[in-house]
PDB file of C-alpha atoms in Angstrom:
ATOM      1  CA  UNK A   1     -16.719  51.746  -9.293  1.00  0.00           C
ATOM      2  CA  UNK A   2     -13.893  53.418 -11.264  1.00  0.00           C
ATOM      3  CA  UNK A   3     -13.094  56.930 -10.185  1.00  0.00           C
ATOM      4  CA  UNK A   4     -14.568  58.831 -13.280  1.00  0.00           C
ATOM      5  CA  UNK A   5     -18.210  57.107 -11.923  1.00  0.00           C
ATOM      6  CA  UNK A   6     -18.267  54.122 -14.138  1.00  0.00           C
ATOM      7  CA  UNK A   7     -19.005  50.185 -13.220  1.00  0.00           C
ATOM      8  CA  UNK A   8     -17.601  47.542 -15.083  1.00  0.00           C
ATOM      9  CA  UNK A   9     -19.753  44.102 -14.877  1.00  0.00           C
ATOM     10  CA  UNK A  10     -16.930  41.061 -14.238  1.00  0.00           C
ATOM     11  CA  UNK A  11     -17.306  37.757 -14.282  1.00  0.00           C
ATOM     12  CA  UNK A  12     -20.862  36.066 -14.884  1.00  0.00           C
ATOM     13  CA  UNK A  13     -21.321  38.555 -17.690  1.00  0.00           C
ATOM     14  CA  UNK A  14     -18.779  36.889 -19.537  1.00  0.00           C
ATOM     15  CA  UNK A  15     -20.882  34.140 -20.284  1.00  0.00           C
ATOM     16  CA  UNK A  16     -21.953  36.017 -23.183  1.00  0.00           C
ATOM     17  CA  UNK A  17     -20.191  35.337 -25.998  1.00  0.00           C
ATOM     18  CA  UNK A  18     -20.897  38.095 -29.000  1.00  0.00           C
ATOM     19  CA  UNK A  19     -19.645  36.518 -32.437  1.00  0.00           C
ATOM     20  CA  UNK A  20     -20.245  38.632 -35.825  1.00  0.00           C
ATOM     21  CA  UNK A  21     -22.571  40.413 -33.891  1.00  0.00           C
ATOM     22  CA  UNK A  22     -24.799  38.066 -32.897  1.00  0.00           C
ATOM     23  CA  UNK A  23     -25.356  37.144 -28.920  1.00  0.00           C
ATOM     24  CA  UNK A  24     -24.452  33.071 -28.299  1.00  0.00           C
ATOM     25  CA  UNK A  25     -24.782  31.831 -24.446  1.00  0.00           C
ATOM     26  CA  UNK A  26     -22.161  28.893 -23.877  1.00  0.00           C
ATOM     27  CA  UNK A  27     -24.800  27.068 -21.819  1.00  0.00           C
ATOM     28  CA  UNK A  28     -27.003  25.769 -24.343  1.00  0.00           C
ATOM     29  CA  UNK A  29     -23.571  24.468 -26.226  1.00  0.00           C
ATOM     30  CA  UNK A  30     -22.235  23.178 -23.005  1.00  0.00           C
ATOM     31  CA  UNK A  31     -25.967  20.991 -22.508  1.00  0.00           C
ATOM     32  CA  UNK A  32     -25.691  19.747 -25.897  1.00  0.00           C
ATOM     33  CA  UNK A  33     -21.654  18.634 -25.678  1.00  0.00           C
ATOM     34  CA  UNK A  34     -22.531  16.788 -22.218  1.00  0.00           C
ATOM     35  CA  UNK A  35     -24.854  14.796 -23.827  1.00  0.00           C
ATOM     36  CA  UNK A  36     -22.306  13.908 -26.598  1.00  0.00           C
ATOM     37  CA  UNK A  37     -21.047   9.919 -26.191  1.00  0.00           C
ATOM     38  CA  UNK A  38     -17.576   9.957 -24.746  1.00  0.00           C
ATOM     39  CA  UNK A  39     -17.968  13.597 -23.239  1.00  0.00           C
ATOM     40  CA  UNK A  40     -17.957  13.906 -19.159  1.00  0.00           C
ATOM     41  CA  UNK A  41     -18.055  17.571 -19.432  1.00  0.00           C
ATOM     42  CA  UNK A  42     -17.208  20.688 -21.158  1.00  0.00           C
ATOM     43  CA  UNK A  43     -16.905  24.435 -21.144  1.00  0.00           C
ATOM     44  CA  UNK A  44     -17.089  26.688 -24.068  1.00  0.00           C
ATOM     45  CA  UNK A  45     -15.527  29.733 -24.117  1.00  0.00           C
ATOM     46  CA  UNK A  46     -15.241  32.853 -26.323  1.00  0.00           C
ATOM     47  CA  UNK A  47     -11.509  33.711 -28.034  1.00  0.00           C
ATOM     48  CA  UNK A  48     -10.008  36.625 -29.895  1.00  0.00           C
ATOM     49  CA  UNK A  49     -11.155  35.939 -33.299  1.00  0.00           C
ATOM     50  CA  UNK A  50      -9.460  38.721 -35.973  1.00  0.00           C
ATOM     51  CA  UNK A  51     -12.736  38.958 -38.019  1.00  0.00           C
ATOM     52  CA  UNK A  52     -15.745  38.051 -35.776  1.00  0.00           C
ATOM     53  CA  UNK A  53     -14.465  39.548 -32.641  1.00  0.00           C
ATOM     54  CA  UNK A  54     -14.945  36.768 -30.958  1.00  0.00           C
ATOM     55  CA  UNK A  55     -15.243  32.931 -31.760  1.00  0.00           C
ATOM     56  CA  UNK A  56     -16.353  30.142 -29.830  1.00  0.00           C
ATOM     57  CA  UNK A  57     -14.055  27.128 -28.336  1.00  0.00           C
ATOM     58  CA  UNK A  58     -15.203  23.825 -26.677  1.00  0.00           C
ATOM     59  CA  UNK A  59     -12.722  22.809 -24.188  1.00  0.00           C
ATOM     60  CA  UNK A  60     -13.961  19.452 -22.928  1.00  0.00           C
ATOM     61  CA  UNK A  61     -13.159  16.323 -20.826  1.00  0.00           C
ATOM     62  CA  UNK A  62     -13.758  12.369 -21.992  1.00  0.00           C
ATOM     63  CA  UNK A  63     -14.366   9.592 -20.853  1.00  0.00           C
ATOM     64  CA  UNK A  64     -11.594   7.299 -20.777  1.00  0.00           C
ATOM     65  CA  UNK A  65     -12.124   4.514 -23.436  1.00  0.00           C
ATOM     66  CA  UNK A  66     -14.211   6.687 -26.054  1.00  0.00           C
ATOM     67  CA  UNK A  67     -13.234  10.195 -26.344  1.00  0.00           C
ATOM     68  CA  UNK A  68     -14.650  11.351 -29.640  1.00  0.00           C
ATOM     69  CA  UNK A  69     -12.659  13.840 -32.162  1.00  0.00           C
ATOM     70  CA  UNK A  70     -13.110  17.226 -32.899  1.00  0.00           C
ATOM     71  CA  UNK A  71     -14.453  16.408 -36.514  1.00  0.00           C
ATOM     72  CA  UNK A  72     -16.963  14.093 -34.479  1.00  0.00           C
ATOM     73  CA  UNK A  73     -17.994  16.722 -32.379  1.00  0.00           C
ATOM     74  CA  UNK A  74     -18.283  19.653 -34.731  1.00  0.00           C
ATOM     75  CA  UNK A  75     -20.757  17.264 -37.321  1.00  0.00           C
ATOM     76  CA  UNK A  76     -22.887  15.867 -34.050  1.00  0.00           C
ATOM     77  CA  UNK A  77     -23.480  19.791 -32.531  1.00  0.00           C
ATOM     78  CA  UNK A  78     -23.908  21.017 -36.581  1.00  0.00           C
ATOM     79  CA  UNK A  79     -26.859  18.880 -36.788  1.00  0.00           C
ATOM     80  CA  UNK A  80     -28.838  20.500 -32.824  1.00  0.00           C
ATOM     81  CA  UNK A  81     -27.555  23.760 -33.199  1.00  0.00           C
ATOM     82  CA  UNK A  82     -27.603  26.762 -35.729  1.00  0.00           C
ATOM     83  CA  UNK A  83     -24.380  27.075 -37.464  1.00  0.00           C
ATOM     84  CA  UNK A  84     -22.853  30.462 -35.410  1.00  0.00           C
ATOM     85  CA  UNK A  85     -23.025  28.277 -32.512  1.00  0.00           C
ATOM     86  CA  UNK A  86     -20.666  25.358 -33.157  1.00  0.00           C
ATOM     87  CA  UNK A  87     -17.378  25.871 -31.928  1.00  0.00           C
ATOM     88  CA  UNK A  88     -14.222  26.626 -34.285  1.00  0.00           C
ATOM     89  CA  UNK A  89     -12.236  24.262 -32.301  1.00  0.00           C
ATOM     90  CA  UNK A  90     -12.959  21.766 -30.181  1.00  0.00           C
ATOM     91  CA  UNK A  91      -9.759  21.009 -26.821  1.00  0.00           C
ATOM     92  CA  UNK A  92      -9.604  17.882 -24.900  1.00  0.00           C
ATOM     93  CA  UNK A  93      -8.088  18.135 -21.175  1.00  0.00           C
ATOM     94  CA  UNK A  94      -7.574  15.967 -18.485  1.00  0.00           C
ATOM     95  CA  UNK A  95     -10.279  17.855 -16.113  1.00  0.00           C
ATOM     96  CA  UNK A  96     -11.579  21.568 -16.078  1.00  0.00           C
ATOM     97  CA  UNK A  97      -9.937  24.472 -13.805  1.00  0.00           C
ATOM     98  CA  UNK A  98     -12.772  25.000 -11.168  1.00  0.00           C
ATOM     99  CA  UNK A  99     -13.076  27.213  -8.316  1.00  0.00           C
ATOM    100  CA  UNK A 100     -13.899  26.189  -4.288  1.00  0.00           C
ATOM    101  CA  UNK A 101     -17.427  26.333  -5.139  1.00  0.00           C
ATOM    102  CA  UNK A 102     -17.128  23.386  -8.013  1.00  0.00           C
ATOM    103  CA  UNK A 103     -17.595  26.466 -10.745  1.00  0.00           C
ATOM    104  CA  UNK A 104     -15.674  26.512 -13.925  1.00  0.00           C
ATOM    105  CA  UNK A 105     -12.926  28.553 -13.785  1.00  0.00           C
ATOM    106  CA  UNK A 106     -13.883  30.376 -17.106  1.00  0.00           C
ATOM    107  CA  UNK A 107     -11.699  33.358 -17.585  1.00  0.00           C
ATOM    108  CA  UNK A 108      -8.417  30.935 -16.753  1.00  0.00           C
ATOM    109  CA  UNK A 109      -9.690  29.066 -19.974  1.00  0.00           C
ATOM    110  CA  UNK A 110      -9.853  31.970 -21.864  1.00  0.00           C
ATOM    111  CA  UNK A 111      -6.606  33.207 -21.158  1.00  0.00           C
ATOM    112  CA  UNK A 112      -4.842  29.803 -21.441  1.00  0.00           C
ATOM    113  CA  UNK A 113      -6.544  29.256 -25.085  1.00  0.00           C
ATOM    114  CA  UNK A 114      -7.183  33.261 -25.953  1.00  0.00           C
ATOM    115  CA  UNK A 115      -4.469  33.063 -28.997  1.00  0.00           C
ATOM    116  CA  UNK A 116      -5.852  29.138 -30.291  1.00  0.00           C
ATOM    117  CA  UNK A 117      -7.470  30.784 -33.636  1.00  0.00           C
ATOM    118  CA  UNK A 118      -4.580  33.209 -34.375  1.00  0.00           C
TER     119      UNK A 118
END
């Protein structure tokens, strides 16, 4: 609690992405991405985006031999998801930042990627 009386809400929270207004929850993206061919698993984050506030950002890890392309990946989640949902830009890493626990490491993606749509 800050010293004026007010709580801030870190962390899990975060998880909320607001875009143009509208309230988008990474999981459901996330579920549909691991189910992509070639995708072992993904995180999708929320970046500074001049005009929306915030815009969303698949960061996510193939498989070795078939790793599919962000084109690939933006016309296979346009066709299960409404269109606000489907990232702006879709990252490929080696593996994921997580945390002791096995959680993604969330807020050291968004910092890493926070200036990918300026």
């Amino acid at each position: 609690m800050a010293a004026d009386g007010r709580v801030s809400i870190v962390g899990r929270q975060k998880d909320l992405v607001i875009s143009g207004g509208l309230n988008i929850y990474p999981k459901e993206i996330e579920e549909q991405l691991n189910r992509l061919e070639g995708i072992m698993d993904s995180a999708v984050i929320g970046v500074p985006h001049p005009d929306l506030g915030e815009a969303l950002v698949a960061v996510i890890v193939g498989s070795m031999n078939n790793v599919p392309n962000q084109d690939a990946v933006i016309a296979s989640l346009k066709n299960v998801l409404a269109g606000f949902k489907v990232p702006r830009r879709v990252i490929q890493v080696d593996e994921l930042p997580r945390n002791a626990m096995g959680k993604v490491q969330k807020n050291i993606l968004r910092e890493h990627y926070r200036d990918t749509l300026n």
